Amino acid sequence: MYNARTRRHLLQQGLALGLAGTLRPGHAAETLDAQWRDAARQRDVPYRLRVPPTSTATAWPLLIYSHGLGGSRDGGSSWGEAWAAAGFAVLHLQHPGSDTHTLRLGMAALRQAASAEQLAARVADVRFALGEVARLARADMAPWQAMRLDQVGMAGHSFGAHTTLALAGQRYPVAGSLADARPRAFIAFSPSSPPPASGLSVQQAFGGITRPLLAVTGSLDADPFGSYATGDTRAAVYDGLPPGQRGLLWLDGADHTSFGGGRPAGVGVGTLVPRAAVARERQATHQALVAHVTTLWWQAQLLGDTAARAALAQPQNLGPGDRLQLG
């Protein structure tokens, strides 16, 4: 059981391993900021781990979160807090080369970072992190030994949604696959359809994804680089997924920043892309809806919770222009 004694154990381990952070009590969970070293790639992988309150179950499903372009392990904080409060352990990864350091270098550096090479590096970060969690769990290291590695979910925003879709099994106009078999379900916040230059339809790109995937977007979820002004092309990801285990949450008036779920939000913040008044005004409502629906999605898909599945089938508190499609 994860309790005060376990917390002291983790702190001792952190000191012994030289981790860049300490376990901090939160309102609904506890957090640890640290980093791993991937010796094979000579790459540091910073992370923020959220563990559920000590009163929850002693075995936790594990959710991996990948931030957007120009973001950090702060990204998705709103979602991570909600998921941890519901009994999930949440591991927010930070991806060097497409994180806040790149954001500080300006728009040209950000455009360059939105590359196939950086996508591959992000996918490798997730693979490495899953391997580290499994290694620490086998060594009976707290709190990793409490993770249910047969109940893993993967989520991300914007470039993190690219990362999520790649791990889920998105096809590309080149040979090979970036899919990983360990996650059982996915959530893509502000996902992207394949660009016309790829020569792939949404069915060709996403039709091979056989595990449950929820796409989350909205009417003002524009491309921060200016390729499109609405969320329609993002919502088209749903059309490309095979029927049976797909979902789409569409929120009227929500923009790209609405789905970042944390600060700094990375690309899409008001300093780069001015926000419409309606997106700012509805943000609290939108984020509460997203936190609720995505929590139900994890409960239904990872835990087999029939009550959560029923709640998804009859969603509450959606606005007049909002919709949740399942099928």
Short mmCIF file of N, CA, C and O in Angstrom, two decimals, residues 110-192:
data_model
loop_
_atom_site.label_atom_id
_atom_site.label_comp_id
_atom_site.label_asym_id
_atom_site.label_seq_id
_atom_site.Cartn_x
_atom_site.Cartn_y
_atom_site.Cartn_z
N LEU A 110 10.71 26.27 -33.48
CA LEU A 110 9.53 25.43 -33.26
C LEU A 110 9.12 24.70 -34.53
O LEU A 110 8.82 23.50 -34.49
N ARG A 111 9.12 25.41 -35.65
CA ARG A 111 8.76 24.77 -36.91
C ARG A 111 9.73 23.63 -37.22
O ARG A 111 9.33 22.55 -37.67
N GLN A 112 11.00 23.87 -36.98
CA GLN A 112 12.01 22.84 -37.25
C GLN A 112 11.83 21.64 -36.32
O GLN A 112 12.08 20.49 -36.71
N ALA A 113 11.37 21.91 -35.09
CA ALA A 113 11.19 20.82 -34.12
C ALA A 113 9.99 19.95 -34.44
O ALA A 113 9.91 18.82 -33.94
N ALA A 114 9.06 20.44 -35.23
CA ALA A 114 7.88 19.65 -35.61
C ALA A 114 8.25 18.72 -36.75
O ALA A 114 7.75 18.82 -37.87
N SER A 115 9.13 17.78 -36.47
CA SER A 115 9.75 16.95 -37.51
C SER A 115 9.55 15.48 -37.23
O SER A 115 9.22 15.07 -36.11
N ALA A 116 9.79 14.68 -38.27
CA ALA A 116 9.72 13.23 -38.10
C ALA A 116 10.78 12.74 -37.12
O ALA A 116 10.55 11.79 -36.37
N GLU A 117 11.94 13.39 -37.12
CA GLU A 117 13.00 13.00 -36.21
C GLU A 117 12.60 13.21 -34.76
O GLU A 117 12.84 12.35 -33.90
N GLN A 118 11.98 14.35 -34.48
CA GLN A 118 11.54 14.62 -33.11
C GLN A 118 10.37 13.71 -32.72
O GLN A 118 10.27 13.30 -31.56
N LEU A 119 9.50 13.39 -33.66
CA LEU A 119 8.43 12.45 -33.36
C LEU A 119 9.00 11.09 -32.97
O LEU A 119 8.57 10.47 -31.99
N ALA A 120 10.00 10.63 -33.73
CA ALA A 120 10.62 9.35 -33.41
C ALA A 120 11.29 9.40 -32.04
O ALA A 120 11.24 8.42 -31.28
N ALA A 121 11.90 10.54 -31.71
CA ALA A 121 12.54 10.69 -30.40
C ALA A 121 11.51 10.64 -29.28
O ALA A 121 11.75 10.04 -28.22
N ARG A 122 10.36 11.25 -29.50
CA ARG A 122 9.29 11.22 -28.50
C ARG A 122 8.76 9.79 -28.30
O ARG A 122 8.54 9.36 -27.16
N VAL A 123 8.55 9.09 -29.38
CA VAL A 123 8.09 7.71 -29.27
C VAL A 123 9.11 6.89 -28.50
O VAL A 123 8.75 6.08 -27.63
N ALA A 124 10.39 7.11 -28.78
CA ALA A 124 11.44 6.40 -28.05
C ALA A 124 11.44 6.77 -26.57
O ALA A 124 11.73 5.92 -25.71
N ASP A 125 11.12 8.03 -26.25
CA ASP A 125 11.01 8.44 -24.85
C ASP A 125 9.93 7.63 -24.13
O ASP A 125 10.12 7.18 -22.99
N VAL A 126 8.78 7.46 -24.79
CA VAL A 126 7.68 6.71 -24.18
C VAL A 126 8.07 5.24 -24.00
O VAL A 126 7.84 4.65 -22.94
N ARG A 127 8.66 4.66 -25.01
CA ARG A 127 9.11 3.27 -24.91
C ARG A 127 10.10 3.10 -23.75
O ARG A 127 10.01 2.15 -22.96
N PHE A 128 11.05 4.02 -23.68
CA PHE A 128 12.06 3.97 -22.62
C PHE A 128 11.40 4.11 -21.25
O PHE A 128 11.72 3.37 -20.31
N ALA A 129 10.47 5.07 -21.12
CA ALA A 129 9.80 5.28 -19.84
C ALA A 129 9.02 4.05 -19.40
O ALA A 129 9.07 3.66 -18.22
N LEU A 130 8.32 3.41 -20.32
CA LEU A 130 7.59 2.20 -19.97
C LEU A 130 8.55 1.10 -19.52
O LEU A 130 8.26 0.34 -18.59
N GLY A 131 9.70 1.03 -20.16
CA GLY A 131 10.70 0.06 -19.74
C GLY A 131 11.25 0.35 -18.36
O GLY A 131 11.46 -0.57 -17.54
N GLU A 132 11.47 1.64 -18.05
CA GLU A 132 11.96 2.02 -16.73
C GLU A 132 10.93 1.72 -15.64
O GLU A 132 11.28 1.23 -14.56
N VAL A 133 9.67 2.02 -15.92
CA VAL A 133 8.63 1.72 -14.93
C VAL A 133 8.60 0.22 -14.65
O VAL A 133 8.53 -0.21 -13.49
N ALA A 134 8.66 -0.58 -15.69
CA ALA A 134 8.64 -2.04 -15.51
C ALA A 134 9.87 -2.51 -14.73
O ALA A 134 9.76 -3.37 -13.84
N ARG A 135 11.03 -1.93 -15.03
CA ARG A 135 12.25 -2.32 -14.32
C ARG A 135 12.16 -1.98 -12.84
O ARG A 135 12.50 -2.81 -11.97
N LEU A 136 11.69 -0.78 -12.52
CA LEU A 136 11.57 -0.37 -11.13
C LEU A 136 10.50 -1.16 -10.40
O LEU A 136 10.63 -1.47 -9.21
N ALA A 137 9.43 -1.51 -11.11
CA ALA A 137 8.38 -2.34 -10.50
C ALA A 137 8.92 -3.72 -10.16
O ALA A 137 8.64 -4.27 -9.09
N ARG A 138 9.71 -4.29 -11.08
CA ARG A 138 10.29 -5.62 -10.82
C ARG A 138 11.24 -5.58 -9.62
O ARG A 138 11.36 -6.57 -8.88
N ALA A 139 11.89 -4.43 -9.43
CA ALA A 139 12.81 -4.28 -8.31
C ALA A 139 12.08 -3.94 -7.01
O ALA A 139 12.73 -3.69 -5.99
N ASP A 140 10.75 -3.89 -7.06
CA ASP A 140 9.92 -3.60 -5.89
C ASP A 140 10.19 -2.21 -5.33
O ASP A 140 10.17 -1.98 -4.13
N MET A 141 10.46 -1.26 -6.23
CA MET A 141 10.73 0.12 -5.84
C MET A 141 9.42 0.89 -5.74
O MET A 141 8.59 0.85 -6.66
N ALA A 142 9.23 1.58 -4.63
CA ALA A 142 8.03 2.37 -4.43
C ALA A 142 8.15 3.70 -5.17
O ALA A 142 9.23 4.28 -5.23
N PRO A 143 7.07 4.24 -5.73
CA PRO A 143 5.73 3.64 -5.80
C PRO A 143 5.50 2.81 -7.06
O PRO A 143 4.39 2.42 -7.34
N TRP A 144 6.58 2.56 -7.81
CA TRP A 144 6.44 1.92 -9.12
C TRP A 144 5.85 0.52 -9.02
O TRP A 144 5.19 0.04 -9.95
N GLN A 145 6.10 -0.15 -7.89
CA GLN A 145 5.61 -1.51 -7.76
C GLN A 145 4.09 -1.55 -7.66
O GLN A 145 3.49 -2.62 -7.82
N ALA A 146 3.46 -0.38 -7.46
CA ALA A 146 2.00 -0.33 -7.38
C ALA A 146 1.34 -0.12 -8.74
O ALA A 146 0.12 -0.11 -8.84
N MET A 147 2.16 0.04 -9.80
CA MET A 147 1.60 0.30 -11.12
C MET A 147 1.07 -0.99 -11.75
O MET A 147 1.71 -2.04 -11.71
N ARG A 148 -0.11 -0.90 -12.36
CA ARG A 148 -0.69 -2.02 -13.10
C ARG A 148 -0.23 -1.91 -14.56
O ARG A 148 -0.82 -1.17 -15.34
N LEU A 149 0.81 -2.63 -14.91
CA LEU A 149 1.36 -2.51 -16.25
C LEU A 149 0.56 -3.26 -17.29
O LEU A 149 0.88 -3.21 -18.49
N ASP A 150 -0.50 -3.96 -16.87
CA ASP A 150 -1.45 -4.52 -17.81
C ASP A 150 -2.63 -3.58 -18.04
O ASP A 150 -3.57 -3.92 -18.76
N GLN A 151 -2.57 -2.38 -17.44
CA GLN A 151 -3.63 -1.38 -17.59
C GLN A 151 -2.98 -0.02 -17.87
O GLN A 151 -3.05 0.91 -17.08
N VAL A 152 -2.33 0.08 -19.03
CA VAL A 152 -1.60 1.29 -19.41
C VAL A 152 -2.41 2.05 -20.45
O VAL A 152 -2.92 1.48 -21.41
N GLY A 153 -2.50 3.38 -20.26
CA GLY A 153 -3.11 4.27 -21.24
C GLY A 153 -2.11 5.30 -21.70
O GLY A 153 -1.17 5.63 -20.98
N MET A 154 -2.29 5.82 -22.91
CA MET A 154 -1.39 6.82 -23.49
C MET A 154 -2.21 8.00 -24.00
O MET A 154 -3.22 7.82 -24.67
N ALA A 155 -1.75 9.22 -23.65
CA ALA A 155 -2.46 10.43 -24.07
C ALA A 155 -1.44 11.52 -24.39
O ALA A 155 -0.29 11.47 -23.94
N GLY A 156 -1.87 12.51 -25.16
CA GLY A 156 -1.01 13.65 -25.45
C GLY A 156 -1.77 14.74 -26.17
O GLY A 156 -2.82 14.51 -26.76
N HIS A 157 -1.19 15.94 -26.13
CA HIS A 157 -1.81 17.12 -26.75
C HIS A 157 -0.97 17.59 -27.94
O HIS A 157 0.26 17.73 -27.82
N SER A 158 -1.62 17.85 -29.08
CA SER A 158 -1.00 18.44 -30.24
C SER A 158 0.16 17.57 -30.73
O SER A 158 -0.08 16.47 -31.22
N PHE A 159 1.42 17.99 -30.60
CA PHE A 159 2.52 17.11 -30.98
C PHE A 159 2.52 15.86 -30.09
O PHE A 159 2.95 14.79 -30.50
N GLY A 160 2.02 16.00 -28.87
CA GLY A 160 1.83 14.83 -28.02
C GLY A 160 0.73 13.92 -28.54
O GLY A 160 0.76 12.71 -28.32
N ALA A 161 -0.26 14.49 -29.27
CA ALA A 161 -1.27 13.67 -29.92
C ALA A 161 -0.67 12.92 -31.10
O ALA A 161 -1.01 11.75 -31.35
N HIS A 162 0.24 13.57 -31.84
CA HIS A 162 1.00 12.86 -32.87
C HIS A 162 1.72 11.66 -32.26
O HIS A 162 1.71 10.55 -32.82
N THR A 163 2.36 11.90 -31.12
CA THR A 163 3.08 10.84 -30.42
C THR A 163 2.14 9.71 -30.04
O THR A 163 2.44 8.53 -30.22
N THR A 164 0.99 10.08 -29.52
CA THR A 164 -0.02 9.10 -29.10
C THR A 164 -0.51 8.27 -30.28
O THR A 164 -0.61 7.04 -30.20
N LEU A 165 -0.83 8.94 -31.37
CA LEU A 165 -1.33 8.24 -32.55
C LEU A 165 -0.26 7.32 -33.15
O LEU A 165 -0.57 6.23 -33.64
N ALA A 166 0.99 7.76 -33.11
CA ALA A 166 2.07 6.91 -33.62
C ALA A 166 2.16 5.62 -32.81
O ALA A 166 2.29 4.52 -33.37
N LEU A 167 2.10 5.74 -31.49
CA LEU A 167 2.17 4.56 -30.63
C LEU A 167 0.94 3.68 -30.77
O LEU A 167 1.00 2.47 -30.56
N ALA A 168 -0.19 4.29 -31.13
CA ALA A 168 -1.43 3.53 -31.34
C ALA A 168 -1.42 2.75 -32.63
O ALA A 168 -2.16 1.77 -32.77
N GLY A 169 -0.61 3.20 -33.61
CA GLY A 169 -0.53 2.47 -34.87
C GLY A 169 -0.85 3.28 -36.10
O GLY A 169 -1.22 2.70 -37.13
N GLN A 170 -0.69 4.60 -36.07
CA GLN A 170 -0.91 5.41 -37.27
C GLN A 170 0.05 4.96 -38.37
O GLN A 170 1.22 4.64 -38.13
N ARG A 171 -0.45 4.95 -39.60
CA ARG A 171 0.38 4.61 -40.75
C ARG A 171 0.94 5.90 -41.37
O ARG A 171 0.29 6.94 -41.37
N TYR A 172 2.12 5.78 -41.96
CA TYR A 172 2.80 6.90 -42.60
C TYR A 172 3.18 6.50 -44.02
O TYR A 172 3.19 5.32 -44.36
N PRO A 173 3.53 7.49 -44.86
CA PRO A 173 3.89 7.17 -46.25
C PRO A 173 5.31 6.61 -46.38
O PRO A 173 5.95 6.78 -47.42
N VAL A 174 5.80 5.98 -45.34
CA VAL A 174 7.10 5.32 -45.37
C VAL A 174 6.93 3.96 -44.72
O VAL A 174 5.98 3.72 -43.97
N ALA A 175 7.85 3.06 -44.98
CA ALA A 175 7.77 1.71 -44.42
C ALA A 175 8.03 1.74 -42.92
O ALA A 175 8.73 2.62 -42.41
N GLY A 176 7.46 0.78 -42.21
CA GLY A 176 7.71 0.65 -40.78
C GLY A 176 6.56 1.16 -39.94
O GLY A 176 5.64 1.82 -40.44
N SER A 177 6.63 0.86 -38.65
CA SER A 177 5.58 1.26 -37.71
C SER A 177 6.22 1.72 -36.41
O SER A 177 7.26 1.19 -36.00
N LEU A 178 5.60 2.71 -35.77
CA LEU A 178 6.05 3.20 -34.46
C LEU A 178 5.16 2.67 -33.35
O LEU A 178 5.30 3.08 -32.20
N ALA A 179 4.24 1.77 -33.66
CA ALA A 179 3.27 1.30 -32.67
C ALA A 179 3.95 0.54 -31.54
O ALA A 179 5.00 -0.09 -31.72
N ASP A 180 3.35 0.63 -30.37
CA ASP A 180 3.80 -0.11 -29.20
C ASP A 180 2.60 -0.87 -28.64
O ASP A 180 1.51 -0.31 -28.49
N ALA A 181 2.81 -2.13 -28.30
CA ALA A 181 1.70 -3.00 -27.89
C ALA A 181 1.28 -2.79 -26.44
O ALA A 181 0.23 -3.29 -26.04
N ARG A 182 2.05 -2.06 -25.64
CA ARG A 182 1.77 -2.02 -24.21
C ARG A 182 0.57 -1.17 -23.83
O ARG A 182 -0.23 -1.59 -22.98
N PRO A 183 0.38 0.03 -24.39
CA PRO A 183 -0.84 0.77 -24.03
C PRO A 183 -2.09 0.07 -24.55
O PRO A 183 -2.11 -0.43 -25.68
N ARG A 184 -3.14 0.07 -23.73
CA ARG A 184 -4.39 -0.60 -24.11
C ARG A 184 -5.44 0.37 -24.64
O ARG A 184 -6.41 -0.05 -25.27
N ALA A 185 -5.28 1.67 -24.36
CA ALA A 185 -6.25 2.67 -24.81
C ALA A 185 -5.54 4.01 -24.92
O ALA A 185 -4.47 4.22 -24.32
N PHE A 186 -6.16 4.94 -25.66
CA PHE A 186 -5.50 6.19 -26.01
C PHE A 186 -6.48 7.36 -25.97
O PHE A 186 -7.67 7.20 -26.21
N ILE A 187 -5.92 8.57 -25.70
CA ILE A 187 -6.66 9.82 -25.86
C ILE A 187 -5.75 10.80 -26.58
O ILE A 187 -4.62 11.07 -26.13
N ALA A 188 -6.23 11.34 -27.70
CA ALA A 188 -5.48 12.32 -28.48
C ALA A 188 -6.17 13.67 -28.39
O ALA A 188 -7.26 13.85 -28.94
N PHE A 189 -5.55 14.62 -27.67
CA PHE A 189 -6.07 15.98 -27.56
C PHE A 189 -5.53 16.78 -28.74
O PHE A 189 -4.32 16.87 -28.95
N SER A 190 -6.41 17.40 -29.49
CA SER A 190 -6.03 18.17 -30.68
C SER A 190 -5.20 17.33 -31.65
O SER A 190 -4.07 17.68 -32.00
N PRO A 191 -5.74 16.19 -32.10
CA PRO A 191 -5.00 15.36 -33.05
C PRO A 191 -4.98 16.00 -34.43
O PRO A 191 -5.71 16.95 -34.70
N SER A 192 -4.16 15.47 -35.32
CA SER A 192 -4.05 16.01 -36.67
C SER A 192 -4.28 14.93 -37.71
O SER A 192 -3.78 13.81 -37.58
#
